[in-house]
XYZ file of C-alpha atoms in Angstrom:
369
model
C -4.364 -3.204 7.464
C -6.860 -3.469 5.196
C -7.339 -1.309 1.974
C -9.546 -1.265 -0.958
C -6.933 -2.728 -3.143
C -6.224 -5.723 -0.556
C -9.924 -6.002 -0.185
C -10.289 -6.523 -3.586
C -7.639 -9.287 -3.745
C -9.151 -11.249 -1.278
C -6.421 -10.800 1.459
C -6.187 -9.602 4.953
C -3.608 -7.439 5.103
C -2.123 -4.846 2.217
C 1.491 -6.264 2.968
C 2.832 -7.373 -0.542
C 5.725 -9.556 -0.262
C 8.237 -10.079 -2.880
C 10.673 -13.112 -2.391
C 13.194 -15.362 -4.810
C 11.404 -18.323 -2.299
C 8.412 -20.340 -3.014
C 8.435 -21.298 1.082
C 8.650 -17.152 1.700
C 5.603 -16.558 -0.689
C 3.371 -19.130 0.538
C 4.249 -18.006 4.089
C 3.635 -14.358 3.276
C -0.105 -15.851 1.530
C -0.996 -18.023 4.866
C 0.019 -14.884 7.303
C -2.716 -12.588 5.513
C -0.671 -10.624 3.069
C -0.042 -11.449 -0.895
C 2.832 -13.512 -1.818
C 4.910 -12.553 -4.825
C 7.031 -15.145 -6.209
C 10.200 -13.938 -8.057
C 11.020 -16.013 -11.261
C 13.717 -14.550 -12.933
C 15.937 -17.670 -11.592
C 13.520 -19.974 -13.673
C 15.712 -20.376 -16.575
C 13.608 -23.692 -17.135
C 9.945 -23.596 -17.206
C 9.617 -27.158 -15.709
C 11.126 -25.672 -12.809
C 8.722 -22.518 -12.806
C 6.114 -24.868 -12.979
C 7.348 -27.728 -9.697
C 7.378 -24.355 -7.860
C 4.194 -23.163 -8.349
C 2.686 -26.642 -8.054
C 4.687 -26.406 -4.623
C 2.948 -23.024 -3.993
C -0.857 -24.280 -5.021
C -0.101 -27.232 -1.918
C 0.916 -24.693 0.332
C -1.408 -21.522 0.097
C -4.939 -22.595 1.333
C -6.215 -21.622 -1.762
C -5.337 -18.064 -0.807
C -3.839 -15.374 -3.284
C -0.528 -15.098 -4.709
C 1.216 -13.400 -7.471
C 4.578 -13.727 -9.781
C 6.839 -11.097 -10.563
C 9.208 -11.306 -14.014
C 11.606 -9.668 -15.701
C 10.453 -8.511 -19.449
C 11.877 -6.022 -21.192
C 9.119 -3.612 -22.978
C 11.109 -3.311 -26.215
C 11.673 -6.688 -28.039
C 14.377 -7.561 -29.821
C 14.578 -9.798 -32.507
C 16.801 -12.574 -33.588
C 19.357 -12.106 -30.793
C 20.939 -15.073 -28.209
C 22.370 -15.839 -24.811
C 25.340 -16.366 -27.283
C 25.457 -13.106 -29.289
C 25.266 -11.550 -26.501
C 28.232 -13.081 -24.530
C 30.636 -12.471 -27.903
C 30.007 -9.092 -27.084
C 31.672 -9.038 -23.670
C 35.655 -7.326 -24.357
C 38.292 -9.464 -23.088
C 39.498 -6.995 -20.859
C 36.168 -7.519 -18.168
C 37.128 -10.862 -18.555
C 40.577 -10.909 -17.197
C 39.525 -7.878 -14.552
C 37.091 -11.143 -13.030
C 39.526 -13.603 -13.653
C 42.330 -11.807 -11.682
C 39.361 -10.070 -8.861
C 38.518 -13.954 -8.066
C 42.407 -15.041 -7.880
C 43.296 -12.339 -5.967
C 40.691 -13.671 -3.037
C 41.300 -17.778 -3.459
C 38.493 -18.224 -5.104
C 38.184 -21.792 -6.949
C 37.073 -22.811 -9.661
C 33.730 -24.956 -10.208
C 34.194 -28.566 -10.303
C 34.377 -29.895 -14.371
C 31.249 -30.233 -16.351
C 29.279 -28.333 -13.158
C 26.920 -25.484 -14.256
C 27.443 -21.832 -13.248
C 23.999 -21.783 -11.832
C 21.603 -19.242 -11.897
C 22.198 -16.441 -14.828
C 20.842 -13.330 -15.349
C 18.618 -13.978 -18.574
C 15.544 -13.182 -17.234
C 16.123 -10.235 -19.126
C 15.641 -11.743 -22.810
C 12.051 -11.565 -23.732
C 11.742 -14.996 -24.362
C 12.394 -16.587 -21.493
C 9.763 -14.056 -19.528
C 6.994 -15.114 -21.801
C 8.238 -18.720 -21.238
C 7.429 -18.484 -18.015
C 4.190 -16.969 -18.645
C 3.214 -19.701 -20.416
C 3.294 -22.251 -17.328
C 2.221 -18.910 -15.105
C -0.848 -18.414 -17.057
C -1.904 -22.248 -15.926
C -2.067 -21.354 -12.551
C -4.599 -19.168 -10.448
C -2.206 -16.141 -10.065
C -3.901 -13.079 -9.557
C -0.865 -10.778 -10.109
C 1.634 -10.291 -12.640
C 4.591 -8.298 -11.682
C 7.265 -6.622 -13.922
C 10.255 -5.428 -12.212
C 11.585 -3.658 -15.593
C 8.440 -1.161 -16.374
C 5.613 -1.680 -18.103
C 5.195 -5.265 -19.965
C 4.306 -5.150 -23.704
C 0.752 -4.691 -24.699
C 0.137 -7.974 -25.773
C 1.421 -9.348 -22.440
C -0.752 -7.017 -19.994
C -3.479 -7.730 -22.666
C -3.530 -11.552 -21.447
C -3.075 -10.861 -18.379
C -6.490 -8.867 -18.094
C -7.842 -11.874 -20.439
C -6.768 -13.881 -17.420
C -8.235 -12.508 -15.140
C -4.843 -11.456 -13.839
C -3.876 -7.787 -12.421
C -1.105 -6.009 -13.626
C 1.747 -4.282 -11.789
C 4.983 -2.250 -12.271
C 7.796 -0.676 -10.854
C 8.726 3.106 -10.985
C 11.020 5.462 -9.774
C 9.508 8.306 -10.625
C 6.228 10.123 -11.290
C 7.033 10.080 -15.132
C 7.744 6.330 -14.980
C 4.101 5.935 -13.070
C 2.156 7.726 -16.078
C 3.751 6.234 -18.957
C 2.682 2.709 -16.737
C -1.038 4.353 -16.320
C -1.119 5.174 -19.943
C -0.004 1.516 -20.537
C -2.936 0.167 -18.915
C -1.283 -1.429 -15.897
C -3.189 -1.473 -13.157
C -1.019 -0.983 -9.838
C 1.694 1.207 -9.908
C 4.845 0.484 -7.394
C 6.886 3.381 -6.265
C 10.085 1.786 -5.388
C 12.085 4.419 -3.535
C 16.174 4.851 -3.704
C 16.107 2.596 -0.215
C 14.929 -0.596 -2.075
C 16.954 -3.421 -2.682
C 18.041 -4.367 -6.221
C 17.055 -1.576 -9.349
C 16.456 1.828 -7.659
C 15.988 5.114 -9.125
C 16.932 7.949 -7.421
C 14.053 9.588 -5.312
C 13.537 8.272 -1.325
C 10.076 6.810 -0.640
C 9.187 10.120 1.443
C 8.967 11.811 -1.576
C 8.313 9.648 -4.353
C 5.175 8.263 -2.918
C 2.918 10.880 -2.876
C 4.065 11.925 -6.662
C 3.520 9.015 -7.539
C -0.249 8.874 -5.964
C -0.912 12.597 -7.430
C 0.765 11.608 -10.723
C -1.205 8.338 -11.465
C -4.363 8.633 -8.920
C -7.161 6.947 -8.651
C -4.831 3.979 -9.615
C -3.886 1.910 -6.626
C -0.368 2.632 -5.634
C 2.104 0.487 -3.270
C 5.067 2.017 -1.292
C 8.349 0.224 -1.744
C 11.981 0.964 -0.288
C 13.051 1.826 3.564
C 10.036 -0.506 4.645
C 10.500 -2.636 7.482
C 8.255 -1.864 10.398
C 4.716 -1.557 11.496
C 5.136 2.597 11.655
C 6.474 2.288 8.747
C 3.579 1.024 6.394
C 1.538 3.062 8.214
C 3.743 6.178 6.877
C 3.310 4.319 3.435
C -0.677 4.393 3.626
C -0.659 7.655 5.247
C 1.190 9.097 1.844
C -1.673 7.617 -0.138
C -0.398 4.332 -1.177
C -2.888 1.100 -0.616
C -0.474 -1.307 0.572
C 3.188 -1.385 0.848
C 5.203 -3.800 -0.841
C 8.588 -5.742 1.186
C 11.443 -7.633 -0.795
C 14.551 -7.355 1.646
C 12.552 -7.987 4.907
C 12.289 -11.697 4.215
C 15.830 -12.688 2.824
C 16.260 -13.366 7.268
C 13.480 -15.049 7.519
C 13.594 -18.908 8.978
C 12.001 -19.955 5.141
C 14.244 -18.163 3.341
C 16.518 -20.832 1.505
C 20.138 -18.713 1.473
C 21.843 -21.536 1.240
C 24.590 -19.582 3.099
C 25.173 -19.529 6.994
C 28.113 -16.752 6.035
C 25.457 -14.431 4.060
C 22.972 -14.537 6.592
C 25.345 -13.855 9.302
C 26.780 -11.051 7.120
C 22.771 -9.743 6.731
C 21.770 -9.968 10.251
C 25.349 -7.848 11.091
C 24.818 -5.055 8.547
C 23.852 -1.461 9.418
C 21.560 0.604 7.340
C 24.988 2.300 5.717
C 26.461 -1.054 4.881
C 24.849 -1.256 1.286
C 25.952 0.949 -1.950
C 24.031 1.455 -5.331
C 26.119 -0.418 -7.431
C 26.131 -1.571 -11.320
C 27.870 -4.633 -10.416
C 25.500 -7.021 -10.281
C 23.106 -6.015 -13.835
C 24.621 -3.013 -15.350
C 21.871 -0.858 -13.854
C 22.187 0.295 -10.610
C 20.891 -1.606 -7.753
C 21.361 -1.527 -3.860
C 22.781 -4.686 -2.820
C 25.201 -5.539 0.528
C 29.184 -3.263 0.258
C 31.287 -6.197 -0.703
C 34.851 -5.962 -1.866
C 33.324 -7.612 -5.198
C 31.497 -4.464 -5.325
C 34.224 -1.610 -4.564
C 36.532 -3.653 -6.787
C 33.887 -2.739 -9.661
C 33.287 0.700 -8.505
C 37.020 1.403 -8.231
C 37.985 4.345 -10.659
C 40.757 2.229 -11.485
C 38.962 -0.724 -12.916
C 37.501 -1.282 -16.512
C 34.116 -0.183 -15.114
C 30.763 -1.898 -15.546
C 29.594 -3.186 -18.714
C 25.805 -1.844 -19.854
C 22.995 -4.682 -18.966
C 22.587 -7.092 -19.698
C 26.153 -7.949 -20.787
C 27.247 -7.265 -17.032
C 24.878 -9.973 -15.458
C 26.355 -12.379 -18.024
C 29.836 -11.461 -17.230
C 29.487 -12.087 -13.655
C 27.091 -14.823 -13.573
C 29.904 -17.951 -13.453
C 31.925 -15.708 -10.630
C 29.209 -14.929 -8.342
C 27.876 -18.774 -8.458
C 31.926 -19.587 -7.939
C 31.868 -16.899 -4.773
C 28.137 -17.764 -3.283
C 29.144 -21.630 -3.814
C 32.638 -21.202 -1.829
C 31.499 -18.769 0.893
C 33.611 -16.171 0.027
C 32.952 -13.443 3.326
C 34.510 -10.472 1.773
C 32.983 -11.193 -1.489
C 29.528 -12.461 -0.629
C 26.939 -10.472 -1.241
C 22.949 -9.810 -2.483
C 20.524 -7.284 -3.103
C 19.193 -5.726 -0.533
C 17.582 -2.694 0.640
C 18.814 0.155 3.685
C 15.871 -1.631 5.787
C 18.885 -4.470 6.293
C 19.575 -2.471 9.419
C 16.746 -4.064 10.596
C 16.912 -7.180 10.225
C 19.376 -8.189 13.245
C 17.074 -11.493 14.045
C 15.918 -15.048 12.185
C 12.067 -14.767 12.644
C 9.614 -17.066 10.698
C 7.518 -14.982 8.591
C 4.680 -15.174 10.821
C 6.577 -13.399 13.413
C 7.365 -11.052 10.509
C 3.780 -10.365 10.112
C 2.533 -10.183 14.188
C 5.549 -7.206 14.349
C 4.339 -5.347 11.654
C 0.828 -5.684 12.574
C 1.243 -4.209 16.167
C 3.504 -1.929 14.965
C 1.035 -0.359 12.780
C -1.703 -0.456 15.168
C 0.669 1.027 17.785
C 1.366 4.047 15.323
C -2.404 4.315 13.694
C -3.038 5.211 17.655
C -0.677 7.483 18.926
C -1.622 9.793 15.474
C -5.173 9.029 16.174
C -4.160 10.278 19.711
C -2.420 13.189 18.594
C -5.453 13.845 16.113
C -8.390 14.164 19.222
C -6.127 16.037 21.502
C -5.957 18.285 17.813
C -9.333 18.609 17.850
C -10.162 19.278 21.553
């Protein structure tokens, strides 16, 4: 499964794997493909920086990448806490009561909420590139668009390739005319943001819109066939988020949410702006119809809706609440009905692409005869 992209990365396969889990990355690294470590849970940069100290011990001196969360547009002079004064009352009590009415209690005195969604403020992104920049990444990763200039800038200085997320062929150019250099096309199947075009057809736009720039297929990828399908439409690798939340590395911390994973069908998810403010495919939960229900106050715009919810879905994830419990994740969760390490991951996809690379090789002689 080699490309010219994943030649020129150094790796073996053109499988790009995206994962909140420094074990999943590093796994993904040593199996052949490129490891993408989320950080938009690294709220500290000391613990940005045990991680990838973690992930330099554990990679063979192979490649890996980061992926953040930066907002193009900065904004100036605003906090965590102007931000929160902003949220009405009223999407207070609507959380307050939605908790209540399912048991949920509250978090011992004096404990933290745990992770928030502030991965979103600009400077806690370039916090993190700070320590990043210290380590031998060779990929930087912005799930919101394009980074600012100054940030793809020192990437490049770095040595580091640049690489964004779109929905949409216009998305892709105004990334190409930013001077990113790898373009994802993330299709409505994906787990977390989405747009709104399926990978069928947003690939090859995306490949005619932004061409000769490498492009990766995202969304409804699970299977050998199916990154075969991705580099058939023109992309040079395929890039997998969802596939590894079932993985035997993958650090859940939840027996419930696995079990709730590995039972879900391909229609068990909903694009939903109830985790961000922006819509993103994540597990149907109650949590989510509750916020989706005409008859509620409605979501609040990002990123004042990750901040509301942050404190309830640490309260939910910590107590194991089943009809609450939930994550991102992508239609390919129909799937994942097994706990496989991610080398088993990798030997599935691998003869599952060779398997389909022959029968339409097959098809392709009998074509020609």
């Amino acid at each position: 499964m080699q490309t010219e992209l994943s030649r020129r990365l150094g790796v073996e396969h053109a499988i790009f794997g995206f994962t909140p889990f420094p074990a999943v990355a590093a796994a993904i690294t040593r199996a052949g493909g490129f490891g993408v470590l989320g950080a938009v849970r690294y709220t500290a940069p000391d613990d940005l920086a045990r991680d990838l100290d973690w992930m330099q011990d554990h990679t063979d001196g192979l490649p890996y990448g980061l992926d953040v969360v930066m907002p193009a547009r900065k904004v100036e002079g605003v906090t965590e806490a102007d931000v929160e004064a902003m949220i009405p009352e009223g999407h207070r009590q609507f959380v307050r009561e939605t908790l209540a009415k399912h048991g949920v209690p509250e978090l011992a005195d004096g404990e933290a909420s745990g992770w928030r969604i502030t991965g979103w403020m600009e400077q806690v992104a370039r916090n993190q590139l700070d320590v990043a920049f210290d380590y031998p990444i060779k990929l930087l990763a912005n799930a919101l668009g394009s980074p600012p200039a100054d940030v793809v800038d020192r990437a490049h200085t770095n040595g580091v390739l640049v690489a964004a997320l779109a929905g949409s062929a216009k998305h892709a150019r105004h990334h190409a005319e930013a001077g990113i250099d790898i373009v994802v096309a993330q299709g409505y199947e994906a787990g977390g943001h989405t747009g709104e075009i399926a990978s069928m057809v947003l690939v090859p736009e995306v490949v005619d819109a932004v061409g000769p720039l490498p492009v990766l297929a995202a969304g409804g990828i699970g299977s050998g066939a199916q990154v075969a399908a991705g580099l058939a439409l023109g992309a040079q690798g395929v890039w997998l988020g969802s596939l590894w939340l079932t993985t035997t590395e993958a650090d859940l911390h939840s027996r419930v949410l696995t079990r709730k994973l590995l039972a879900a069908g391909s229609g068990d998810t909903v694009r939903s702006r109830a985790l961000t403010g922006k819509p993103a495919r994540q597990l149907r939960t109650e949590w989510t119809d509750a916020w989706d229900d005409p008859s509620g106050p409605g979501t609040l715009p990002m990123p004042l809706q990750g901040l509301l919810v942050a404190e309830a879905l640490s309260r939910i994830q910590k107590y194991e609440v089943g009809p609450l419990l939930g994550t991102p994740v992508g239609q390919i969760v129909g799937r994942m009905n097994s706990e496989r390490s991610v080398q088993e991951v990798f030997g599935d996809l691998t003869r599952g692409f060779e398997r389909a690379v022959d029968r339409i090789s097959r098809i392709a002689r009998r074509s020609g005869s």
